[in-house]
Amino acid sequence: MTQPPHDEPTAADPEELREQVEQTRAELGQTVEALAAKADVKARTQEKAAEVKEQAAAKATDVKEQATAKAAEVKEQATAKAAELKEQTALKAGELKAKAAELAHQAQDKLADPVKEKAALAAEQARTKAGQAGQLWQDKAPEPVRQKTAQGAQLARDNRKALLVATGVAVVAWLAFRRKG
């Protein structure tokens, strides 16, 4: 027979021996279950996959929240910049209009009365010719071209002051150069 291990006392009676056997069986069963769990690669892989999946979902949620916050921040900055640029553009346009009006008045003040009268007459003739050309255009032009022209005319009407000032300056300059030549 085999010798019992040295660290365990030998049983004095059969009942004690049975208890030792049962305890050894229970310990052996737990050891076998632990070894089986370690050897069950599929179950361990599934556990690890579930753990990684949870971590990935949490990370995705964090990244999504950060992206949403950053997008809101960028949108806010873009809106502020657009408003700033719009304001600067309006100020610059106002300054340019004022400067053009000032230059037109200065040019008018420096012109002699006959030149002013000729400019007024030329402007009237230009209006008449423009009216005639417009009527001819309405009669002869195809519909899509007329629509585009109407859009351009509306744009001109919307910016009438700037166009009138520019036209006045151009006519005065033309007349002044013509007078010198």
Short mmCIF file of C-alpha atoms in Angstrom, two decimals:
data_model
loop_
_atom_site.label_atom_id
_atom_site.label_comp_id
_atom_site.label_asym_id
_atom_site.label_seq_id
_atom_site.Cartn_x
_atom_site.Cartn_y
_atom_site.Cartn_z
CA MET A 1 0.00 0.00 0.00
CA THR A 2 0.90 3.63 -0.36
CA GLN A 3 2.03 5.79 2.42
CA PRO A 4 -0.16 8.73 3.43
CA PRO A 5 1.33 12.18 2.90
CA HIS A 6 3.52 13.35 5.75
CA ASP A 7 1.64 16.54 6.44
CA GLU A 8 -1.68 14.81 7.05
CA PRO A 9 -2.28 12.77 10.16
CA THR A 10 -3.51 9.24 9.65
CA ALA A 11 -7.06 8.49 10.59
CA ALA A 12 -7.61 6.73 13.86
CA ASP A 13 -10.97 5.27 13.00
CA PRO A 14 -12.87 4.45 9.81
CA GLU A 15 -15.31 7.34 10.26
CA GLU A 16 -12.48 9.84 10.37
CA LEU A 17 -10.98 8.17 7.34
CA ARG A 18 -14.26 8.61 5.42
CA GLU A 19 -14.38 12.29 6.30
CA GLN A 20 -10.82 12.74 5.05
CA VAL A 21 -11.69 10.95 1.81
CA GLU A 22 -14.77 13.13 1.32
CA GLN A 23 -12.79 16.29 2.01
CA THR A 24 -10.09 15.16 -0.43
CA ARG A 25 -12.76 14.41 -3.06
CA ALA A 26 -14.31 17.87 -2.59
CA GLU A 27 -10.93 19.55 -2.92
CA LEU A 28 -10.12 17.42 -5.94
CA GLY A 29 -13.49 18.33 -7.51
CA GLN A 30 -12.81 22.06 -7.00
CA THR A 31 -9.34 21.66 -8.50
CA VAL A 32 -10.78 19.81 -11.51
CA GLU A 33 -13.44 22.51 -12.00
CA ALA A 34 -10.78 25.26 -11.84
CA LEU A 35 -8.61 23.40 -14.33
CA ALA A 36 -11.61 22.79 -16.60
CA ALA A 37 -12.50 26.50 -16.48
CA LYS A 38 -8.94 27.40 -17.44
CA ALA A 39 -8.98 24.83 -20.21
CA ASP A 40 -12.35 26.08 -21.59
CA VAL A 41 -10.89 28.51 -24.13
CA LYS A 42 -14.26 29.21 -25.75
CA ALA A 43 -15.85 30.40 -22.50
CA ARG A 44 -12.80 32.48 -21.58
CA THR A 45 -12.79 34.00 -25.09
CA GLN A 46 -16.47 34.88 -24.82
CA GLU A 47 -15.91 36.50 -21.42
CA LYS A 48 -12.99 38.53 -22.77
CA ALA A 49 -15.00 39.49 -25.89
CA ALA A 50 -17.88 40.68 -23.73
CA GLU A 51 -15.47 42.71 -21.61
CA VAL A 52 -13.83 44.28 -24.68
CA LYS A 53 -17.25 44.98 -26.20
CA GLU A 54 -18.34 46.85 -23.07
CA GLN A 55 -15.12 48.88 -23.06
CA ALA A 56 -15.51 49.70 -26.77
CA ALA A 57 -19.12 50.81 -26.26
CA ALA A 58 -18.08 53.06 -23.38
CA LYS A 59 -15.22 54.53 -25.42
CA ALA A 60 -17.54 55.10 -28.41
CA THR A 61 -20.00 56.93 -26.19
CA ASP A 62 -17.21 59.13 -24.82
CA VAL A 63 -15.88 59.91 -28.30
CA LYS A 64 -19.39 60.70 -29.57
CA GLU A 65 -20.00 63.10 -26.68
CA GLN A 66 -16.64 64.80 -27.26
CA ALA A 67 -17.35 65.11 -31.00
CA THR A 68 -20.78 66.58 -30.35
CA ALA A 69 -19.34 69.12 -27.93
CA LYS A 70 -16.55 70.05 -30.34
CA ALA A 71 -19.01 70.40 -33.22
CA ALA A 72 -21.19 72.71 -31.15
CA GLU A 73 -18.13 74.77 -30.22
CA VAL A 74 -16.96 75.04 -33.83
CA LYS A 75 -20.47 75.97 -34.98
CA GLU A 76 -20.65 78.68 -32.34
CA GLN A 77 -17.25 80.06 -33.38
CA ALA A 78 -18.24 80.02 -37.06
CA THR A 79 -21.49 81.83 -36.34
CA ALA A 80 -19.66 84.50 -34.33
CA LYS A 81 -17.05 84.94 -37.07
CA ALA A 82 -19.74 85.19 -39.76
CA ALA A 83 -21.59 87.85 -37.76
CA GLU A 84 -18.35 89.76 -37.25
CA LEU A 85 -17.52 89.62 -40.97
CA LYS A 86 -21.06 90.69 -41.89
CA GLU A 87 -20.80 93.67 -39.58
CA GLN A 88 -17.39 94.64 -40.96
CA THR A 89 -18.68 94.32 -44.53
CA ALA A 90 -21.68 96.53 -43.77
CA LEU A 91 -19.42 99.16 -42.20
CA LYS A 92 -17.03 99.07 -45.15
CA ALA A 93 -19.92 99.33 -47.64
CA GLY A 94 -21.30 102.33 -45.76
CA GLU A 95 -17.88 103.99 -45.78
CA LEU A 96 -17.51 103.37 -49.52
CA LYS A 97 -20.97 104.76 -50.26
CA ALA A 98 -20.23 107.87 -48.24
CA LYS A 99 -16.88 108.31 -49.97
CA ALA A 100 -18.46 107.89 -53.43
CA ALA A 101 -21.18 110.39 -52.60
CA GLU A 102 -18.57 112.84 -51.32
CA LEU A 103 -16.49 112.46 -54.48
CA ALA A 104 -19.55 112.92 -56.67
CA HIS A 105 -20.47 116.13 -54.85
CA GLN A 106 -16.92 117.40 -55.11
CA ALA A 107 -16.86 116.65 -58.82
CA GLN A 108 -20.22 118.36 -59.30
CA ASP A 109 -19.12 121.43 -57.36
CA LYS A 110 -16.00 121.79 -59.52
CA LEU A 111 -17.87 121.53 -62.80
CA ALA A 112 -19.09 124.54 -64.67
CA ASP A 113 -22.82 124.96 -65.27
CA PRO A 114 -22.60 124.15 -69.01
CA VAL A 115 -20.90 120.86 -68.16
CA LYS A 116 -23.58 120.05 -65.60
CA GLU A 117 -26.28 120.81 -68.16
CA LYS A 118 -24.55 118.61 -70.74
CA ALA A 119 -24.27 115.82 -68.16
CA ALA A 120 -27.97 116.10 -67.34
CA LEU A 121 -28.82 116.08 -71.07
CA ALA A 122 -26.57 113.06 -71.63
CA ALA A 123 -28.18 111.27 -68.70
CA GLU A 124 -31.64 111.96 -70.10
CA GLN A 125 -30.61 110.73 -73.54
CA ALA A 126 -29.11 107.61 -71.94
CA ARG A 127 -32.38 106.96 -70.10
CA THR A 128 -34.35 107.34 -73.31
CA LYS A 129 -32.03 105.04 -75.27
CA ALA A 130 -32.08 102.56 -72.41
CA GLY A 131 -35.88 102.55 -72.46
CA GLN A 132 -35.89 101.94 -76.21
CA ALA A 133 -33.29 99.20 -75.89
CA GLY A 134 -35.31 97.63 -73.09
CA GLN A 135 -38.46 97.56 -75.20
CA LEU A 136 -36.55 96.05 -78.13
CA TRP A 137 -35.07 93.50 -75.75
CA GLN A 138 -38.51 92.54 -74.45
CA ASP A 139 -39.73 92.05 -78.00
CA LYS A 140 -36.77 90.00 -79.31
CA ALA A 141 -35.08 88.15 -76.41
CA PRO A 142 -35.94 84.54 -75.46
CA GLU A 143 -37.75 83.98 -72.15
CA PRO A 144 -34.82 82.44 -70.13
CA VAL A 145 -32.56 85.31 -71.13
CA ARG A 146 -35.23 87.84 -70.15
CA GLN A 147 -35.57 86.17 -66.74
CA LYS A 148 -31.83 86.43 -66.10
CA THR A 149 -31.91 90.05 -67.23
CA ALA A 150 -34.82 90.76 -64.89
CA GLN A 151 -32.79 89.34 -62.01
CA GLY A 152 -29.87 91.61 -62.93
CA ALA A 153 -32.19 94.60 -63.15
CA GLN A 154 -33.60 93.81 -59.72
CA LEU A 155 -30.06 93.68 -58.34
CA ALA A 156 -29.37 97.07 -59.92
CA ARG A 157 -32.57 98.49 -58.41
CA ASP A 158 -31.56 97.16 -55.00
CA ASN A 159 -28.20 98.98 -55.32
CA ARG A 160 -29.53 102.04 -57.12
CA LYS A 161 -27.70 104.68 -55.09
CA ALA A 162 -24.29 103.14 -55.64
CA LEU A 163 -24.97 102.71 -59.36
CA LEU A 164 -26.23 106.28 -59.73
CA VAL A 165 -23.21 107.67 -57.93
CA ALA A 166 -20.85 105.57 -60.04
CA THR A 167 -22.65 106.57 -63.24
CA GLY A 168 -22.57 110.24 -62.26
CA VAL A 169 -18.87 110.09 -61.53
CA ALA A 170 -18.24 108.28 -64.82
CA VAL A 171 -20.24 110.84 -66.82
CA VAL A 172 -18.54 113.76 -65.10
CA ALA A 173 -15.13 112.22 -65.70
CA TRP A 174 -15.98 111.53 -69.33
CA LEU A 175 -17.18 115.06 -69.86
CA ALA A 176 -14.12 116.50 -68.14
CA PHE A 177 -11.77 114.44 -70.33
CA ARG A 178 -13.78 115.31 -73.42
CA ARG A 179 -13.63 119.00 -72.57
CA LYS A 180 -9.84 118.89 -72.15
CA GLY A 181 -9.38 116.98 -75.46
#
